[in-house]
PDB file of C-alpha atoms in Angstrom:
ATOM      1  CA  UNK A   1      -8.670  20.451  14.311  1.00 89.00           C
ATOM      2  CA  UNK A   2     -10.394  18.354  11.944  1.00 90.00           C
ATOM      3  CA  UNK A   3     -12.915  15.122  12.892  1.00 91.00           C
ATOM      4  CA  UNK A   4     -11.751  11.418  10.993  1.00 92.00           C
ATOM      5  CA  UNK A   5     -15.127  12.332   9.156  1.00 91.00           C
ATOM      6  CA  UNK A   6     -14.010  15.765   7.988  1.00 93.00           C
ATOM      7  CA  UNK A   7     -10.345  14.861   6.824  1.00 92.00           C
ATOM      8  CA  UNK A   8     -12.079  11.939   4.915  1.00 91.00           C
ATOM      9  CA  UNK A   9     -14.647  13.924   3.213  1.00 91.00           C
ATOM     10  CA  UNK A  10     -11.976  16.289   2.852  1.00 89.00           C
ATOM     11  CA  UNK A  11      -9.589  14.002   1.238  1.00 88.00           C
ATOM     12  CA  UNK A  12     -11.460  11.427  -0.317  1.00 89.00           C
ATOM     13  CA  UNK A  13      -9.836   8.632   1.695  1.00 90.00           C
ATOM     14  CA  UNK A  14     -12.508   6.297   3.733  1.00 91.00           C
ATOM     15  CA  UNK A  15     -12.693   6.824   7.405  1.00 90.00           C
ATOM     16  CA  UNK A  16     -12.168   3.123   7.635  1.00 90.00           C
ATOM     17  CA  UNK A  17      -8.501   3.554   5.997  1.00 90.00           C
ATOM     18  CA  UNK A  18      -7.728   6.147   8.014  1.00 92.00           C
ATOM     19  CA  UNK A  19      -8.486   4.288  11.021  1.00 90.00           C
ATOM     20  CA  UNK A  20      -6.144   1.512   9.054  1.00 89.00           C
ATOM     21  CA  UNK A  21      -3.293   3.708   9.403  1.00 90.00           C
ATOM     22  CA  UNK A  22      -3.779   5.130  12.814  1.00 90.00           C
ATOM     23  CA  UNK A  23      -3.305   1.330  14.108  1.00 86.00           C
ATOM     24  CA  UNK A  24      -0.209   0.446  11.895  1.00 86.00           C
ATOM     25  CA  UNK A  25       0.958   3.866  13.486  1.00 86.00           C
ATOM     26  CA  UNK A  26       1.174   5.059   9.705  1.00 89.00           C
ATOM     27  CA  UNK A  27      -0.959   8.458  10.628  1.00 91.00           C
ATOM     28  CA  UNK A  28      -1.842   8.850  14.104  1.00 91.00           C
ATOM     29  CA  UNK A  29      -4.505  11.465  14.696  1.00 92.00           C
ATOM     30  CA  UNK A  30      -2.909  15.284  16.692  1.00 91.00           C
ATOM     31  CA  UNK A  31      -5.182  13.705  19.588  1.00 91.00           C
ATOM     32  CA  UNK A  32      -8.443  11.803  20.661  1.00 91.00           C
ATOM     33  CA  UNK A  33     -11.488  13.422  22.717  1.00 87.00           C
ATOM     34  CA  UNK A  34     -12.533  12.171  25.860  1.00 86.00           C
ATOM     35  CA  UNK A  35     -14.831   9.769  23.646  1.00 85.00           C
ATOM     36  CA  UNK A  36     -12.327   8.413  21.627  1.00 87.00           C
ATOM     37  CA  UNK A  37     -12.865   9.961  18.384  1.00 88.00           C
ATOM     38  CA  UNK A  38      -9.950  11.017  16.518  1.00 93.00           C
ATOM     39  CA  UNK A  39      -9.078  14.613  15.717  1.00 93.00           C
ATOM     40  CA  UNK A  40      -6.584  15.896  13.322  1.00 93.00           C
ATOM     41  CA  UNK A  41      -4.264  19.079  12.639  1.00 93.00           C
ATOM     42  CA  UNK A  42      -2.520  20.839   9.787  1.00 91.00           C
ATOM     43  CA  UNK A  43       0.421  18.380  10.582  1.00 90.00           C
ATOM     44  CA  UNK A  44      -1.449  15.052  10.192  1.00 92.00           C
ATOM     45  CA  UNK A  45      -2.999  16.098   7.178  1.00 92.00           C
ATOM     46  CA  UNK A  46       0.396  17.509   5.681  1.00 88.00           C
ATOM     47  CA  UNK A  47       1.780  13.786   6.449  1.00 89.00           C
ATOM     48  CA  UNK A  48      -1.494  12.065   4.708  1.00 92.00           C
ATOM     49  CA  UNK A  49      -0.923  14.253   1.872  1.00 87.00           C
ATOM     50  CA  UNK A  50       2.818  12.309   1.451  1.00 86.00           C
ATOM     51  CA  UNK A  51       1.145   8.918   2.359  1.00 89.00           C
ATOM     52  CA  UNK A  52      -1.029   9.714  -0.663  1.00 87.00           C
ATOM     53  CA  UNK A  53       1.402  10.925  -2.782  1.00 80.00           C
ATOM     54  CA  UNK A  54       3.667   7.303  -2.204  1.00 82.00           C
ATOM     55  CA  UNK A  55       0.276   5.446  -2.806  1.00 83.00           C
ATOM     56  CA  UNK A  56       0.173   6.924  -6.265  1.00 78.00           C
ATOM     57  CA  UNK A  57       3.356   5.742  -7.048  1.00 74.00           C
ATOM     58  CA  UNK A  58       2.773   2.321  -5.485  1.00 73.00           C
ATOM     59  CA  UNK A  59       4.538   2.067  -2.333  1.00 77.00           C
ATOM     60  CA  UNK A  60       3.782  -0.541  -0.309  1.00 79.00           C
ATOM     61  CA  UNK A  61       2.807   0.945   3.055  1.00 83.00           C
ATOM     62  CA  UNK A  62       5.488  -0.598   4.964  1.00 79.00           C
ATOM     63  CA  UNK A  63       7.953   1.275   3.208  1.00 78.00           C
ATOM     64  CA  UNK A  64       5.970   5.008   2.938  1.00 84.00           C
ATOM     65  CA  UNK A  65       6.159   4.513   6.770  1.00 84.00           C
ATOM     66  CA  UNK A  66       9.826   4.177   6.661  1.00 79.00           C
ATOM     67  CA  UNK A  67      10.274   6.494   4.115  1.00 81.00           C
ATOM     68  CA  UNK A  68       8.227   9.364   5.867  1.00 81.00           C
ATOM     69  CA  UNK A  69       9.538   9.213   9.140  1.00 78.00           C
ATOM     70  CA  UNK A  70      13.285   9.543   7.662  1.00 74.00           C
ATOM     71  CA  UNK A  71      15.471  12.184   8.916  1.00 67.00           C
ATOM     72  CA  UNK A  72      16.141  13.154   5.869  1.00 67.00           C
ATOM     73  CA  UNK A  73      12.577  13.312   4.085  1.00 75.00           C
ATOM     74  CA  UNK A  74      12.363  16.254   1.677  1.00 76.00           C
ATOM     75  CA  UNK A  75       8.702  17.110   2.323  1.00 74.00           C
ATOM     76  CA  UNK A  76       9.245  20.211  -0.718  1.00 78.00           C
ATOM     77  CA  UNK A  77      10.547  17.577  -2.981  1.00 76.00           C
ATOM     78  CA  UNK A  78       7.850  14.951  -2.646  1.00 75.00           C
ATOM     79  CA  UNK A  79       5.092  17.984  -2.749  1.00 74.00           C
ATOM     80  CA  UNK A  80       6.906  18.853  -6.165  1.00 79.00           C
ATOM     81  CA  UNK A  81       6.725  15.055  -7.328  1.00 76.00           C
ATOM     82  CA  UNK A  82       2.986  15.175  -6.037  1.00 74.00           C
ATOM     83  CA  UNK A  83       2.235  18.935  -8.123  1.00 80.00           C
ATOM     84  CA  UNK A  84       4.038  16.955 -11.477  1.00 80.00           C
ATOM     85  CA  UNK A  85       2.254  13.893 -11.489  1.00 79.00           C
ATOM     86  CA  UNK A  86      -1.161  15.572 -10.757  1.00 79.00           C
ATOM     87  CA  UNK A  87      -0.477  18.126 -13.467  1.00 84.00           C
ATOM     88  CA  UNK A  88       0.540  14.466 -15.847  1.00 83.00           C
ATOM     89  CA  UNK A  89      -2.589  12.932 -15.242  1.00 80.00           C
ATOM     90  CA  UNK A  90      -4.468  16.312 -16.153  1.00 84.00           C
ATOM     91  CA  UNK A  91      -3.077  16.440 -19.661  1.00 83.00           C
ATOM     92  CA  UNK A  92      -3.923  12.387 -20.091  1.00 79.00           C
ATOM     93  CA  UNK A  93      -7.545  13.332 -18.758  1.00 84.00           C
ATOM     94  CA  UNK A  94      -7.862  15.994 -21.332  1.00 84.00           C
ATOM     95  CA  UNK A  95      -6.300  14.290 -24.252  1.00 78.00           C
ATOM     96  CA  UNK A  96      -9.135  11.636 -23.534  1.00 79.00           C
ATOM     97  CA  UNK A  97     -11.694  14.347 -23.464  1.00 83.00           C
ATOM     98  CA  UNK A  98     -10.302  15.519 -26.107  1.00 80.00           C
ATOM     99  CA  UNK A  99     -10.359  12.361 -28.113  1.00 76.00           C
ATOM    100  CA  UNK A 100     -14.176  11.581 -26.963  1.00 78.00           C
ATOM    101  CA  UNK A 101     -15.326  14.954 -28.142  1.00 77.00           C
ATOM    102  CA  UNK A 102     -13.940  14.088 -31.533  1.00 73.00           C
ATOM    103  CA  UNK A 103     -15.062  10.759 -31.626  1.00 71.00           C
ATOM    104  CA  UNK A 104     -18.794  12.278 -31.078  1.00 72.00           C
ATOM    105  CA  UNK A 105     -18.194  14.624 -33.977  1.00 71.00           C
ATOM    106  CA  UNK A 106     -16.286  12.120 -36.513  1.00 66.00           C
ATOM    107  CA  UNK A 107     -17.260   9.132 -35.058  1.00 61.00           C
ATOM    108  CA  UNK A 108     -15.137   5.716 -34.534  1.00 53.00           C
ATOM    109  CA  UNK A 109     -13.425   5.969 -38.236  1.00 53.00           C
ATOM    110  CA  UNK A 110     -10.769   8.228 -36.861  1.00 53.00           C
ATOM    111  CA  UNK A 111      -9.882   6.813 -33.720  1.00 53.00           C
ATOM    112  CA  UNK A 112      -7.404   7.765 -32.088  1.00 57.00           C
ATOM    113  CA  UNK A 113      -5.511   5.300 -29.882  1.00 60.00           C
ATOM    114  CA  UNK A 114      -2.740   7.991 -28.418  1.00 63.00           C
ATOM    115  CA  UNK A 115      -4.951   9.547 -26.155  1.00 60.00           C
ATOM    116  CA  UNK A 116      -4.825   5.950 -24.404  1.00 65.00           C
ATOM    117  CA  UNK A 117      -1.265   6.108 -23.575  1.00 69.00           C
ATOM    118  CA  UNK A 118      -0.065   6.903 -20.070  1.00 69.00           C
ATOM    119  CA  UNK A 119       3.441   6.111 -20.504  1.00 73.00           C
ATOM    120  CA  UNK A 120       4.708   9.373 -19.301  1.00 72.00           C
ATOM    121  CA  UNK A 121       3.074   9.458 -16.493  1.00 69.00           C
ATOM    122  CA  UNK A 122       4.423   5.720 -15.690  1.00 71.00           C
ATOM    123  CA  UNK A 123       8.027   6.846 -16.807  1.00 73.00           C
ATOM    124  CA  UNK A 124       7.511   9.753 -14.383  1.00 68.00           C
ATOM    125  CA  UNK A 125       6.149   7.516 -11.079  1.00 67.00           C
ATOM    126  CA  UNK A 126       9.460   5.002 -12.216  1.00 67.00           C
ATOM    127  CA  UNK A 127      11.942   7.601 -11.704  1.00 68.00           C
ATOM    128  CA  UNK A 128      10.257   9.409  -8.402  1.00 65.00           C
ATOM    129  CA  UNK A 129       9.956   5.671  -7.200  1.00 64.00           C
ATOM    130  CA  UNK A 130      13.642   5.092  -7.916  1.00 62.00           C
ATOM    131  CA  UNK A 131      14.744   8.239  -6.082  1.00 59.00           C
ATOM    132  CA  UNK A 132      12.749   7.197  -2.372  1.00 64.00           C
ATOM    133  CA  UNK A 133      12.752   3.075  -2.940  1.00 57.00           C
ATOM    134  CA  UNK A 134      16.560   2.979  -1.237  1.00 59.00           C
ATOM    135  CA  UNK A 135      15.038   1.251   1.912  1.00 62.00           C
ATOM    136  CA  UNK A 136      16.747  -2.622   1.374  1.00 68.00           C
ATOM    137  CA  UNK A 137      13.559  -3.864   1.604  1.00 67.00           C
ATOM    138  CA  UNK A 138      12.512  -2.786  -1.393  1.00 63.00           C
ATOM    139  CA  UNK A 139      15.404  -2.577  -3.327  1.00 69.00           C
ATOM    140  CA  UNK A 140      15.593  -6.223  -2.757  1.00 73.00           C
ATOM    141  CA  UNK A 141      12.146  -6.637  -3.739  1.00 69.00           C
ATOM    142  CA  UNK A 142      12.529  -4.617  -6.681  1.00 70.00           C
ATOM    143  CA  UNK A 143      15.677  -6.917  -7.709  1.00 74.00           C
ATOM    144  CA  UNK A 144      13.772 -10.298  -6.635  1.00 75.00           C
ATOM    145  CA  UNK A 145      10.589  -8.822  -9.109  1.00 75.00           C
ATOM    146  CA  UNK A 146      12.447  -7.243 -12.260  1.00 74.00           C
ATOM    147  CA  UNK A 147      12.509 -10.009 -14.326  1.00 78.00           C
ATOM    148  CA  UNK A 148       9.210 -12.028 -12.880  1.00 80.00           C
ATOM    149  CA  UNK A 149       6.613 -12.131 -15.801  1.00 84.00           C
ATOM    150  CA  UNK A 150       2.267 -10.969 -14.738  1.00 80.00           C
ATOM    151  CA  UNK A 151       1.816 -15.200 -14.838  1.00 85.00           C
ATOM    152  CA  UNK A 152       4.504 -15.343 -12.415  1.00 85.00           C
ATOM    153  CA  UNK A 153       3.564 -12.832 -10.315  1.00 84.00           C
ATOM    154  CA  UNK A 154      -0.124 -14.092 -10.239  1.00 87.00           C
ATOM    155  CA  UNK A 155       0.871 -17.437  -9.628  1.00 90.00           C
ATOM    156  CA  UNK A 156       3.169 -16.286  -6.804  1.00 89.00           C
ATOM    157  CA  UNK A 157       0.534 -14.078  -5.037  1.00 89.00           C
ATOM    158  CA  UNK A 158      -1.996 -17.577  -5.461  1.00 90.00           C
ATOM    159  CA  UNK A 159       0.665 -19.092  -2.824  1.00 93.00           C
ATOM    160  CA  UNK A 160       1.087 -16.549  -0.837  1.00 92.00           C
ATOM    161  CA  UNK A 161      -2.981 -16.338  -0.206  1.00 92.00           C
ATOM    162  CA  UNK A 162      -2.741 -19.798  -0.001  1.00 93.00           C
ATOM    163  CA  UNK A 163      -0.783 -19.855   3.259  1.00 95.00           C
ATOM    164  CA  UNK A 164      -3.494 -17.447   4.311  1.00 95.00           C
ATOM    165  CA  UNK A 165      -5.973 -20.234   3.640  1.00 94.00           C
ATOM    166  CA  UNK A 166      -4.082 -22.567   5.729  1.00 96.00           C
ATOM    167  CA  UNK A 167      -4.374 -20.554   8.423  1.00 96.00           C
ATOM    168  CA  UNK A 168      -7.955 -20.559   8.163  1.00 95.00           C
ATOM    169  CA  UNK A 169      -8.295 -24.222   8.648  1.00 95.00           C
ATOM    170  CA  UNK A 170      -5.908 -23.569  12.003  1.00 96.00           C
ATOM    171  CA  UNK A 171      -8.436 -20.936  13.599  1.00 94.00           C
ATOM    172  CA  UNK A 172      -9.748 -23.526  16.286  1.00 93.00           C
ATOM    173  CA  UNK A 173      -6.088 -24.353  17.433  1.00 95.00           C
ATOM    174  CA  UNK A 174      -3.992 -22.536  19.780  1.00 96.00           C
ATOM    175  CA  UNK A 175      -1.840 -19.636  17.792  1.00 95.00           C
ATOM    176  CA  UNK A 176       1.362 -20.714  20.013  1.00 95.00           C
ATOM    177  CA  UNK A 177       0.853 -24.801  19.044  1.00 95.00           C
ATOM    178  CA  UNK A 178       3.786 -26.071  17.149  1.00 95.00           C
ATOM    179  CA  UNK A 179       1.816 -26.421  13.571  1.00 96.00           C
ATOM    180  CA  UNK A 180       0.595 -23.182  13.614  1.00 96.00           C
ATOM    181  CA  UNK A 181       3.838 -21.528  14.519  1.00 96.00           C
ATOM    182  CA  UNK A 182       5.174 -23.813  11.792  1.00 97.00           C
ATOM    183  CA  UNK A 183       2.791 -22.251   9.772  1.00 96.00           C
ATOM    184  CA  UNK A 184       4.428 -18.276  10.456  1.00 97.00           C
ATOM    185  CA  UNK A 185       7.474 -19.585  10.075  1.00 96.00           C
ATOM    186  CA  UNK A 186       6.519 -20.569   6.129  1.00 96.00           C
ATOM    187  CA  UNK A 187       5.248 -17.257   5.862  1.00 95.00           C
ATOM    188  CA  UNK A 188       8.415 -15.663   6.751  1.00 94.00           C
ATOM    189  CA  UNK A 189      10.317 -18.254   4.128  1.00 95.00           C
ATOM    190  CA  UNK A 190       7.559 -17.153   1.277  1.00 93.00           C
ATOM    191  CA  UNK A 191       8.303 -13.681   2.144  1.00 91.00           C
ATOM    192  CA  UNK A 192      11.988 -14.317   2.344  1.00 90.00           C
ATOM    193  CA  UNK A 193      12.195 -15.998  -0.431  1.00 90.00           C
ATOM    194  CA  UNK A 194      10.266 -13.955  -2.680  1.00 87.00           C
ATOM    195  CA  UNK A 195      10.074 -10.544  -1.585  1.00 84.00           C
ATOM    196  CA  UNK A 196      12.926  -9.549   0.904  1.00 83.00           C
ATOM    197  CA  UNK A 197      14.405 -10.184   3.976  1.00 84.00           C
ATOM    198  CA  UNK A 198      11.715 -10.885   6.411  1.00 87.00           C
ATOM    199  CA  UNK A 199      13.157 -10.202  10.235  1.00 88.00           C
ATOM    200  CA  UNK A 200      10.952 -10.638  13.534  1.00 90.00           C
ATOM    201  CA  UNK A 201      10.271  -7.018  12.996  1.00 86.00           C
ATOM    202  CA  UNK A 202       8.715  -6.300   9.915  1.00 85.00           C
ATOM    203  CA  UNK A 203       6.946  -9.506  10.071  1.00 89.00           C
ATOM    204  CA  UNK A 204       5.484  -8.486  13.711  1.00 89.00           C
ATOM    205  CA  UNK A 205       4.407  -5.197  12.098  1.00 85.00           C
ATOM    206  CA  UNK A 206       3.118  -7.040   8.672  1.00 86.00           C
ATOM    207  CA  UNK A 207       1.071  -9.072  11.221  1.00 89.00           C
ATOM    208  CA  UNK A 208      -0.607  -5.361  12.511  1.00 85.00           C
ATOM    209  CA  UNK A 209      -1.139  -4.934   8.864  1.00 82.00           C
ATOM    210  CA  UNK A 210      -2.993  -8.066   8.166  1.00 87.00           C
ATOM    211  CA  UNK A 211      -5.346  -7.344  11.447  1.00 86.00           C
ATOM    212  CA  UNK A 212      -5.578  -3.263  10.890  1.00 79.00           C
ATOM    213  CA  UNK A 213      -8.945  -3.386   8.550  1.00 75.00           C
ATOM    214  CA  UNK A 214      -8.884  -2.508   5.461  1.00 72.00           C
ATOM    215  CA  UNK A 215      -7.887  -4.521   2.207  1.00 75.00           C
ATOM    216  CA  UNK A 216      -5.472  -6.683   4.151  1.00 78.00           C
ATOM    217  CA  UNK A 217      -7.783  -8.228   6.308  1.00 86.00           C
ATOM    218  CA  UNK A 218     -10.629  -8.342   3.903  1.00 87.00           C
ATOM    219  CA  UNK A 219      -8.395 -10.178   1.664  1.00 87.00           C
ATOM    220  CA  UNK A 220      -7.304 -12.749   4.350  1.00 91.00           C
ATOM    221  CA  UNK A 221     -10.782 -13.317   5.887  1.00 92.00           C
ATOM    222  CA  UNK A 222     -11.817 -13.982   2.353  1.00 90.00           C
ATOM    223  CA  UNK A 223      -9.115 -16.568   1.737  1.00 91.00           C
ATOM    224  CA  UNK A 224      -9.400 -18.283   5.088  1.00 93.00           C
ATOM    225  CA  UNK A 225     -12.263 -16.764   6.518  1.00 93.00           C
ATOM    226  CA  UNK A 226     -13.545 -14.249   9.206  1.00 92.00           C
ATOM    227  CA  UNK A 227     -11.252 -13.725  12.247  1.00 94.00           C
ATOM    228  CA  UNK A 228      -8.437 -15.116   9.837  1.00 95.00           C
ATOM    229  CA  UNK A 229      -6.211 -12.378   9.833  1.00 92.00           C
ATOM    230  CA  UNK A 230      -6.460 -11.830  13.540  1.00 94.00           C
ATOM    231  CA  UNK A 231      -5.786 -15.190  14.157  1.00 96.00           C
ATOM    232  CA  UNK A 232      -2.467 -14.527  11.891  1.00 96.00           C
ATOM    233  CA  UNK A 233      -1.643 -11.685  13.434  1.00 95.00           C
ATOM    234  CA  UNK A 234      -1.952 -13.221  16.871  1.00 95.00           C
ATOM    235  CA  UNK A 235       0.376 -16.406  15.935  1.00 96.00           C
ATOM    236  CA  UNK A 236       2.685 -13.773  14.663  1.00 96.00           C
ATOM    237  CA  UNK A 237       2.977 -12.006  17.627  1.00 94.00           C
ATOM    238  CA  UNK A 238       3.809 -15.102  19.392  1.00 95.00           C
ATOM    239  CA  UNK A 239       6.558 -16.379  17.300  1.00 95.00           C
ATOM    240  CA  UNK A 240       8.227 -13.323  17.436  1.00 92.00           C
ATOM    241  CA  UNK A 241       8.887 -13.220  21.289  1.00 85.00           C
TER     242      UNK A 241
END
């Protein structure tokens, strides 16, 4: 059994993320001590190895959760995937060692640009994303995004934080009042409308998300400030009862 601090100097991923995923229910610990602390086997650590692995390729974490707890998941096929994009991003790291090492001997008159490119390794994360992103959340997501340009996309995640900042301004009401459940129910639409289909349940467990720690709730408590995204996640829970 390994400690949370172990596995996370171990793994290189914060003990504050890992604590993340234990609440989402992502990767829960083999078992707690008496005190609480969280303690973890050759199992949990085989699983955060494929959580990693989908985070390379950009899964959102709502879908590695559905895609690792499948039936069906091929844990040899997504350690293969893992092995070939590691050994990817080696050659890329060498070619730019590579090209630096030159650079130091010729200097910048023969520079190099192809030692910048990373397409295979982004041609390579494409196709192992297309062979695990069947969950119809995300292959409505990736239908709703394939033609958005980066200004639409920024513009769109503006008003999505933006309903985040409205709920800031909301913190001092009750979460079960009628204008702040008026406010999850926009939420859902924006997500709805923009992502994919947003039912009770994935929003109740986006609103465990938003309140888990981490980058979600930073982000939120930045827009609308501290205790935002509990306050969310809280209104959330109410509206979907």
């Amino acid at each position: 059994m390994k400690t949370v601090n172990e596995v996370s100097k171990l793994t290189g991923v914060s003990i504050r993320t890992l604590q993340y995923y234990d609440k989402i229910d992502l990767l829960k610990p083999a078992e707690y001590t008496e005190s609480g602390y969280r303690l973890y086997d050759d199992a949990a650590l085989e699983r955060l190895q494929q959580i990693l692995l989908f985070r390379e390729l950009e899964f959102p974490l709502k879908d590695i959760k559905d895609i690792v707890t499948r039936s069906d998941f091929d844990k040899k096929k997504a350690l293969d995937q893992q092995i070939k994009l590691l050994e990817l991003k080696k050659e890329h790291i060498e070619n730019l060692i590579t090209m630096c090492r030159g650079l130091k001997k010729r200097g910048v008159r023969n520079l190099d640009f192809n030692a910048f490119d990373s397409s295979k390794i982004d041609e390579y994360a494409k196709k192992a994303k297309e062979q695990w992103g069947n969950t119809p959340e995300y292959t409505e997501y990736e239908e709703k995004s394939k033609n958005r340009t980066k200004d639409a996309e920024r513009t769109m995640m503006a008003d999505f934080m933006k309903i985040f900042e409205e709920f800031g301004t909301m913190k001092e009401m009750d979460p079960a009042s009628t204008e702040v459940q008026a406010q999850v129910k926009k939420l859902q639409s924006f997500i709805n409308e923009h992502y994919y289909k947003c039912t009770n349940e994935i929003l109740s467990g986006l609103g465990k998300m938003y309140a888990g720690g981490g980058e979600f709730t930073e982000n939120i408590d930045k827009m609308g400030g501290e205790g935002t995204a509990e306050f969310t996640h809280q209104a959330i829970k109410i509206y979907c009862k």
